[in-house]
Every structure is written in C-alpha cells, then in structure tokens.
mmCIF file of C-alpha atoms in Angstrom:
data_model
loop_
_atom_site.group_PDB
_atom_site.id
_atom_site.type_symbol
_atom_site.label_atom_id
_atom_site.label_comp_id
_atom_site.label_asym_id
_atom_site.label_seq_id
_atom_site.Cartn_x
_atom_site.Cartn_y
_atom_site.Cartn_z
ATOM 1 C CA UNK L 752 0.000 0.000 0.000
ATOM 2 C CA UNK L 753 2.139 3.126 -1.247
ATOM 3 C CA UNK L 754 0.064 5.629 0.322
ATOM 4 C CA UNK L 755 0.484 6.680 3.558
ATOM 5 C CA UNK L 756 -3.199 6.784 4.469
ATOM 6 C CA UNK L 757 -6.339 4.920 3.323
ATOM 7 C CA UNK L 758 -9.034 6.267 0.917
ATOM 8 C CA UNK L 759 -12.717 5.409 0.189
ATOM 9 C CA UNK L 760 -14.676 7.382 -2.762
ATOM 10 C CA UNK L 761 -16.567 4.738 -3.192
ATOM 11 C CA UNK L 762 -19.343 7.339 -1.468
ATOM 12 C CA UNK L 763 -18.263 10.025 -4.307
ATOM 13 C CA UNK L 764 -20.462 10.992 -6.680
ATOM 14 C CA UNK L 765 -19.331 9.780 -10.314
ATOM 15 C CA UNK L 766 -20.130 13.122 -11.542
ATOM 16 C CA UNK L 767 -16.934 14.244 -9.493
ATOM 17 C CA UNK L 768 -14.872 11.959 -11.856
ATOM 18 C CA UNK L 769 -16.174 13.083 -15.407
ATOM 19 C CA UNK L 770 -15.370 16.770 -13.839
ATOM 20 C CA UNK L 771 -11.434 15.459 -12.837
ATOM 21 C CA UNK L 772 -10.647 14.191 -15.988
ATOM 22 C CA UNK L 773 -12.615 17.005 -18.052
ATOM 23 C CA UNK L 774 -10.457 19.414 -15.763
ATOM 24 C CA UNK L 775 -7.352 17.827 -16.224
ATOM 25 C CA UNK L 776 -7.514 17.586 -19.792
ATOM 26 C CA UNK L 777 -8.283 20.837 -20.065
ATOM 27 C CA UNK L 778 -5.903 22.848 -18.107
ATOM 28 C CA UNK L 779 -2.874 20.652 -19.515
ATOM 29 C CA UNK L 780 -1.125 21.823 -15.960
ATOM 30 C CA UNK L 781 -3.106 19.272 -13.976
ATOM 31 C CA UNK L 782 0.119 18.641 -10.931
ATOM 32 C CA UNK L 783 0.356 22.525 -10.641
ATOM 33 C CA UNK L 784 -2.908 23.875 -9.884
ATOM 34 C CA UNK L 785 -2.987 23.648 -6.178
ATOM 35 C CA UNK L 786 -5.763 26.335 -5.858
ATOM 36 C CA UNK L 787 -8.276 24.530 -7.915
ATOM 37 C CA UNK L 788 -7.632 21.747 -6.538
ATOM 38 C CA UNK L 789 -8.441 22.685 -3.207
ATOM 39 C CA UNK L 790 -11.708 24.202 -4.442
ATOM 40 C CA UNK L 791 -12.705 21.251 -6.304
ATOM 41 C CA UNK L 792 -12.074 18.948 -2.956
ATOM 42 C CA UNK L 793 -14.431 21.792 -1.441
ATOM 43 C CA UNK L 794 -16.981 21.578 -4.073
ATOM 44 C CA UNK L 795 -17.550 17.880 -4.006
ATOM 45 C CA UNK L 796 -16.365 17.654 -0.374
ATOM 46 C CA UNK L 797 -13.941 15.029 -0.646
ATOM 47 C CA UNK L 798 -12.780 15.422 2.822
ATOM 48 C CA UNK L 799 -16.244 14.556 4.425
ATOM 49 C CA UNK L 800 -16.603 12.198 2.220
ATOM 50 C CA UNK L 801 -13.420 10.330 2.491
ATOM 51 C CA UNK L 802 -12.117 11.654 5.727
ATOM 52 C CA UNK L 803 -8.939 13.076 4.632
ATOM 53 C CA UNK L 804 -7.248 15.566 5.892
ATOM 54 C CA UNK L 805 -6.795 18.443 3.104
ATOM 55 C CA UNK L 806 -2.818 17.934 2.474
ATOM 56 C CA UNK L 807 -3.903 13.665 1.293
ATOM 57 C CA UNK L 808 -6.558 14.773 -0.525
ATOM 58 C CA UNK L 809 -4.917 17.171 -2.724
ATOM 59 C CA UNK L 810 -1.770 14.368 -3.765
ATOM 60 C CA UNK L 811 -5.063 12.129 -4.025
ATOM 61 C CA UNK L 812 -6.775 14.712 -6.288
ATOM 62 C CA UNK L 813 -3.456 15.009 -8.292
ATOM 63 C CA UNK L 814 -2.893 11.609 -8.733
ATOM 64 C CA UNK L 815 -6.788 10.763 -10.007
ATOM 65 C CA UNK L 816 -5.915 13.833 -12.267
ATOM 66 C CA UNK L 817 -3.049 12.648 -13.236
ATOM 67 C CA UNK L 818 -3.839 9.180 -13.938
ATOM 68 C CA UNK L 819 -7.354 10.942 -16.505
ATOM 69 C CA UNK L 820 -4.948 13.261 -18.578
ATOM 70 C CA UNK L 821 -2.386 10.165 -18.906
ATOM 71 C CA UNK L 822 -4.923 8.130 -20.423
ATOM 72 C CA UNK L 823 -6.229 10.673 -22.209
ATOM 73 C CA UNK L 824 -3.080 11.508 -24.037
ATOM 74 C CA UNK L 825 -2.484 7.500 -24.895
ATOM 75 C CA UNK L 826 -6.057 6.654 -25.831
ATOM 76 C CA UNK L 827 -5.811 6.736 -29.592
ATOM 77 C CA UNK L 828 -2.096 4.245 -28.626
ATOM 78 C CA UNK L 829 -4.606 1.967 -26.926
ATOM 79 C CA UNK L 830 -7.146 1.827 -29.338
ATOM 80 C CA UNK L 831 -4.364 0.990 -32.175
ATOM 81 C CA UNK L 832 -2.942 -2.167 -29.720
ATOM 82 C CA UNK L 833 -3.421 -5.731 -30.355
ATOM 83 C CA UNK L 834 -2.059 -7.707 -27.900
ATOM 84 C CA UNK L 835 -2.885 -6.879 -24.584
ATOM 85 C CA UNK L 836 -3.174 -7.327 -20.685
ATOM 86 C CA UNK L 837 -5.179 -6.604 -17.642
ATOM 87 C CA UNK L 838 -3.494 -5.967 -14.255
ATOM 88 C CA UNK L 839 -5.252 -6.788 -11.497
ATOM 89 C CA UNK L 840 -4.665 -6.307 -7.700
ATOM 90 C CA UNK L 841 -4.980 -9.485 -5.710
ATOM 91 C CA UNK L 842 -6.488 -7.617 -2.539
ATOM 92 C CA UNK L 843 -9.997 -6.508 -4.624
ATOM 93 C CA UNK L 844 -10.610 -10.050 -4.115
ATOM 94 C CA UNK L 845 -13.536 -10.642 -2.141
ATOM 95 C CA UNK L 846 -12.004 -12.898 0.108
ATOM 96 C CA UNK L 847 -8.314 -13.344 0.801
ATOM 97 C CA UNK L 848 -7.941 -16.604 3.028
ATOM 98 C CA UNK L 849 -9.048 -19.693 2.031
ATOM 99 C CA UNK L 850 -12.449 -19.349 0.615
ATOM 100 C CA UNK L 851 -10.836 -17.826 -2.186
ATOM 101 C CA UNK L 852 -10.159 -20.525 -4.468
ATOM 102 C CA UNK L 853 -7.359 -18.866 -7.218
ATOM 103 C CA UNK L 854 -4.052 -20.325 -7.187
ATOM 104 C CA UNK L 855 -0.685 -18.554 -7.337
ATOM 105 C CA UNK L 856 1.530 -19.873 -10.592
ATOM 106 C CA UNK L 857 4.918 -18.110 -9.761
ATOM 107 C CA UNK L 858 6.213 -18.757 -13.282
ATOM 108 C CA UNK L 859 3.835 -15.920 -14.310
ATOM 109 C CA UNK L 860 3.846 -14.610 -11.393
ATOM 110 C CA UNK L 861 -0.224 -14.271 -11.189
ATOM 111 C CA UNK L 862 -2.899 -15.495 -9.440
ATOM 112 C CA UNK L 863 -5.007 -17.427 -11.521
ATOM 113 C CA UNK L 864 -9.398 -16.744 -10.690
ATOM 114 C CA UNK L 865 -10.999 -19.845 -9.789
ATOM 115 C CA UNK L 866 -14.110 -17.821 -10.469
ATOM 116 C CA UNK L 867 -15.215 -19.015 -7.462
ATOM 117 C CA UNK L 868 -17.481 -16.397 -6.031
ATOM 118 C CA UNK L 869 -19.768 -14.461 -8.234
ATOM 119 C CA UNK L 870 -19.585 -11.151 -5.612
ATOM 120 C CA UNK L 871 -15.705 -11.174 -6.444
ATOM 121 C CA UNK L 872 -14.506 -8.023 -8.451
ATOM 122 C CA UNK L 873 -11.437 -9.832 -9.736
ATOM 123 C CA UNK L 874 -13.773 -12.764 -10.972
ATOM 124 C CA UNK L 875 -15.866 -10.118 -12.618
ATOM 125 C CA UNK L 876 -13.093 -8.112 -14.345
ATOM 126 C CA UNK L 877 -10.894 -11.420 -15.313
ATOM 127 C CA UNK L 878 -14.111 -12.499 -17.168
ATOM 128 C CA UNK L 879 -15.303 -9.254 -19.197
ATOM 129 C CA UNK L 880 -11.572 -9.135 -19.976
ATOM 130 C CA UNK L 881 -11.047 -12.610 -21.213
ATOM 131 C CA UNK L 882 -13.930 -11.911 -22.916
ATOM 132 C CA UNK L 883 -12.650 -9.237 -24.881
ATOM 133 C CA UNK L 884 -9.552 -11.101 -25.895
ATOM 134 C CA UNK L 885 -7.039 -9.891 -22.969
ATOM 135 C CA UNK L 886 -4.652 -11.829 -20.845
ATOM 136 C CA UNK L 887 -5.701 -11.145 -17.130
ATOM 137 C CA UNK L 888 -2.974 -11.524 -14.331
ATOM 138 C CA UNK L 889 -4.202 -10.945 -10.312
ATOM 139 C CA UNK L 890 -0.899 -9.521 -8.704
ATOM 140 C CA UNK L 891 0.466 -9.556 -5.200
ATOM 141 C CA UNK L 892 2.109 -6.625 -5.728
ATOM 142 C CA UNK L 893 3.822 -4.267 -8.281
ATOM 143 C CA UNK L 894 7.362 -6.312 -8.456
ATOM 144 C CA UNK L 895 5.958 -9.293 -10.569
ATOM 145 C CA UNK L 896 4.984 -6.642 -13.715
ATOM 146 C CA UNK L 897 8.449 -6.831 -14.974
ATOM 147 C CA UNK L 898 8.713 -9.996 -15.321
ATOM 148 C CA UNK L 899 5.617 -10.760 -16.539
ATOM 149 C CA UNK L 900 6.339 -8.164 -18.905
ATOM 150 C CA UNK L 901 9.806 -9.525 -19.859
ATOM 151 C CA UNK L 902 8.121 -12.505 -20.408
ATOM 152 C CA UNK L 903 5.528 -11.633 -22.491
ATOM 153 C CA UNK L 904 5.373 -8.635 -25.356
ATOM 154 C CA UNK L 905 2.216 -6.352 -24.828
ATOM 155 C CA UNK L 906 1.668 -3.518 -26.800
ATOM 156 C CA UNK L 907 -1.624 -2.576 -24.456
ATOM 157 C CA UNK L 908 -2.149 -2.544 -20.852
ATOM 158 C CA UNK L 909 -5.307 -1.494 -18.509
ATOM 159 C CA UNK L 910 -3.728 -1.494 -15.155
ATOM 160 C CA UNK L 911 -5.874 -0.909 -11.535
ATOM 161 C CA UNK L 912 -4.256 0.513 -9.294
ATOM 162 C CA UNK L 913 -3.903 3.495 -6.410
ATOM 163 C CA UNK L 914 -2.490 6.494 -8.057
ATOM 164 C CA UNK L 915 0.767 6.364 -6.478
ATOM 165 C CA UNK L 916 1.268 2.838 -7.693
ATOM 166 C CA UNK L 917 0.291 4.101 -11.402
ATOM 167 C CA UNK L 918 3.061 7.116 -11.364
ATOM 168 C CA UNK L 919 5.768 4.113 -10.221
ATOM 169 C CA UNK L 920 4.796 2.126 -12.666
ATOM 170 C CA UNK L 921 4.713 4.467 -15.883
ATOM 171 C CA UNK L 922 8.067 4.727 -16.529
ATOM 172 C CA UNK L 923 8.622 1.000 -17.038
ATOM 173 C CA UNK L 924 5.751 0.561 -19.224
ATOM 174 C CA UNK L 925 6.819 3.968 -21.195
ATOM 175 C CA UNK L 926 10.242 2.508 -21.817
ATOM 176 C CA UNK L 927 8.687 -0.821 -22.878
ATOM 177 C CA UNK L 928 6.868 1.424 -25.391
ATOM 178 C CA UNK L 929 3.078 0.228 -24.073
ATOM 179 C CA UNK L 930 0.154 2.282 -24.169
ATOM 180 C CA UNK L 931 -1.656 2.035 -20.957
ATOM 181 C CA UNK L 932 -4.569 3.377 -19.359
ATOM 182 C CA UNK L 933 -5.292 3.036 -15.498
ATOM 183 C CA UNK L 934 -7.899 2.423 -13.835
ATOM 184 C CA UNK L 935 -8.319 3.898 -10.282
ATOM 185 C CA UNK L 936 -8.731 1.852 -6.926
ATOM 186 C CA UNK L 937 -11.544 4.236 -5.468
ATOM 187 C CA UNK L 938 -11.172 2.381 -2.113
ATOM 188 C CA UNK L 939 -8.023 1.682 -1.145
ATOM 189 C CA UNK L 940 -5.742 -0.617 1.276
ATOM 190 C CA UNK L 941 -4.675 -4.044 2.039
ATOM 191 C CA UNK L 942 -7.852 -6.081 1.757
ATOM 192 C CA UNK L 943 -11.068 -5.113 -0.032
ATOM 193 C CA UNK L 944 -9.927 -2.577 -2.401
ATOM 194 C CA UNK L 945 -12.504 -1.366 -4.777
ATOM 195 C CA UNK L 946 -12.288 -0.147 -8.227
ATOM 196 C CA UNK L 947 -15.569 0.642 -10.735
ATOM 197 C CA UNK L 948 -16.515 -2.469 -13.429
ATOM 198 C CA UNK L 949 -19.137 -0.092 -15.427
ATOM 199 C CA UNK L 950 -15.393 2.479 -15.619
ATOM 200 C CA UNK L 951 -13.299 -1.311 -16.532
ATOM 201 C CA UNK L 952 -15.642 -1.893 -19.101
ATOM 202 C CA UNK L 953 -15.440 1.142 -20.884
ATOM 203 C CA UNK L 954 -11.523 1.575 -20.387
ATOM 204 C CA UNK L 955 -11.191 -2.146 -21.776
#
C-alpha cells in the first residue's frame, strides 16, 4: 500500500470523476494547480466524504488527475494495440484466506481466478476481460509486472491501481513502449480494495 493513508470514494459521486478528468484535460497543468484543486475537494467535499485531511486529498486529487490526462493523451495508442493485458490487484478479491479458491503460478507470477465467487470483483473483471480477448494476471504486488512483462510482449495494458502505484509504474511501461490506461482503486488498502466495473468496461 504506497500511500500513507487509506481512501474510500466509493461514497463520491461519479459526476466528481467526469469533472477530474474534463479538468485535467483541459488545463494541460493538472500537478500545478494547487488552488483549484483545493476548491474542487471543497466543491464535491472530498474530505467529508473520504475523511482526509486536506494535504492527502490534494496528492489524491493530483494523482486521479493525473492518472485521466495520462490516459487521455495514450487513448488513440490503446485503441491501435493488439495484444494486450489486464493488471489486477490481488487484494480486490472478495475474500483473501481460504475461501478464495485462485491459485498462485509463480512462473507468471499471477494469481489465476478460480471464479469461485460471483460477488468477487477480480472474478468479474478477469471475465469481461477474457472476454474481450485480454490476458488477465491478479498480482500480489507491483514487483511481478516486470517480469511478466519480460516474459511476455504487450503492446496494451489497462492497469488498476492506487495512483501512487500508477506514477511508479509508468516509466517501465513507457520505456517498454506500451500504451496504458489506469484504472483507479476508489477504495483503497490491504484487503477489499474497490475499483468501478461499469469504468473497466469502458476503459477495456
């Protein structure tokens, strides 16, 4: 967990996102704008809703922003891609002990959905994916991508992740010439992350 506290917008209107990315795009200054930021986390009261203090929710409100005008700029990339893969984080399964039935294969390294339990978001997403032609890997954490990658030649990626995880990430997948768009956890942590299927569907 990269950040330093915990989030929840699951409570967040989705109007507030359609504003974010139609503000980043717009502005093309999106990490400078510390006013407006402030007076959008006013305007859709992010810090009642989330109980942040104002300092996390701005780098929260940058990193959302960021991670909009990002795939914004590499949409038309995306689009053009053949091959490609969906990145999934192992804790937005529903459960994480043994109920969950996935297994681990460390040769890829990926959990691999059992499909086990029809509440699951990673069941959900590793099915509209597959579904759409993609090769869906469940991840312990953010070390495994370059081998997988390494492994494997992707020219598209749809990654979920916390924003913080995204802006560690991009350079390796921007070296490795690979469009990506990100999706964002909107409830974050070690267990029971959350991130939108209707906004997976229409990223994928």
């Amino acid at each position: 967990m990269p950040y330093k506290f915990t989030f929840d917008l699951s409570k967040v209107s989705r109007f507030f996102f359609t504003e974010l990315a139609t503000v980043s795009y717009q502005t093309g200054i999106h990490t400078a704008v510390l006013k407006d930021s402030v007076d959008m986390i006013k305007k859709f009261k992010i810090e009642e809703a989330t109980g942040l203090n104002i300092n996390d929710a701005v780098v929260l409100l940058h990193d959302l922003m960021d991670m909009q005008a990002v795939n914004m700029v590499d949409r038309d990339k995306f689009l053009e891609s053949k091959k490609r893969a969906l990145l999934l984080p192992h804790c937005s399964r529903e459960y994480l002990d043994n109920r969950c039935k996935a297994v681990f294969d460390v040769n890829t390294p990926s959990y691999i959905c059992a499909h086990c339990s029809d509440n699951c978001l990673v069941n959900q997403a590793d099915k509209i994916a597959k579904d759409r032609g993609y090769d869906v890997y469940v991840l312990p954490g953010g070390s495994c991508i370059p081998t997988i990658f390494n492994n494997t030649r992707y020219e598209g990626v749809v990654g979920v992740a916390c924003g913080e995880e995204a802006k560690m990430l991009r350079p390796l997948l921007n070296n490795m010439d690979i469009a990506v768009q990100a999706i964002p956890l909107i409830k974050n942590g070690c267990v029971s992350t959350v991130f939108n299927i209707e906004t997976l569907v229409n990223i994928l």
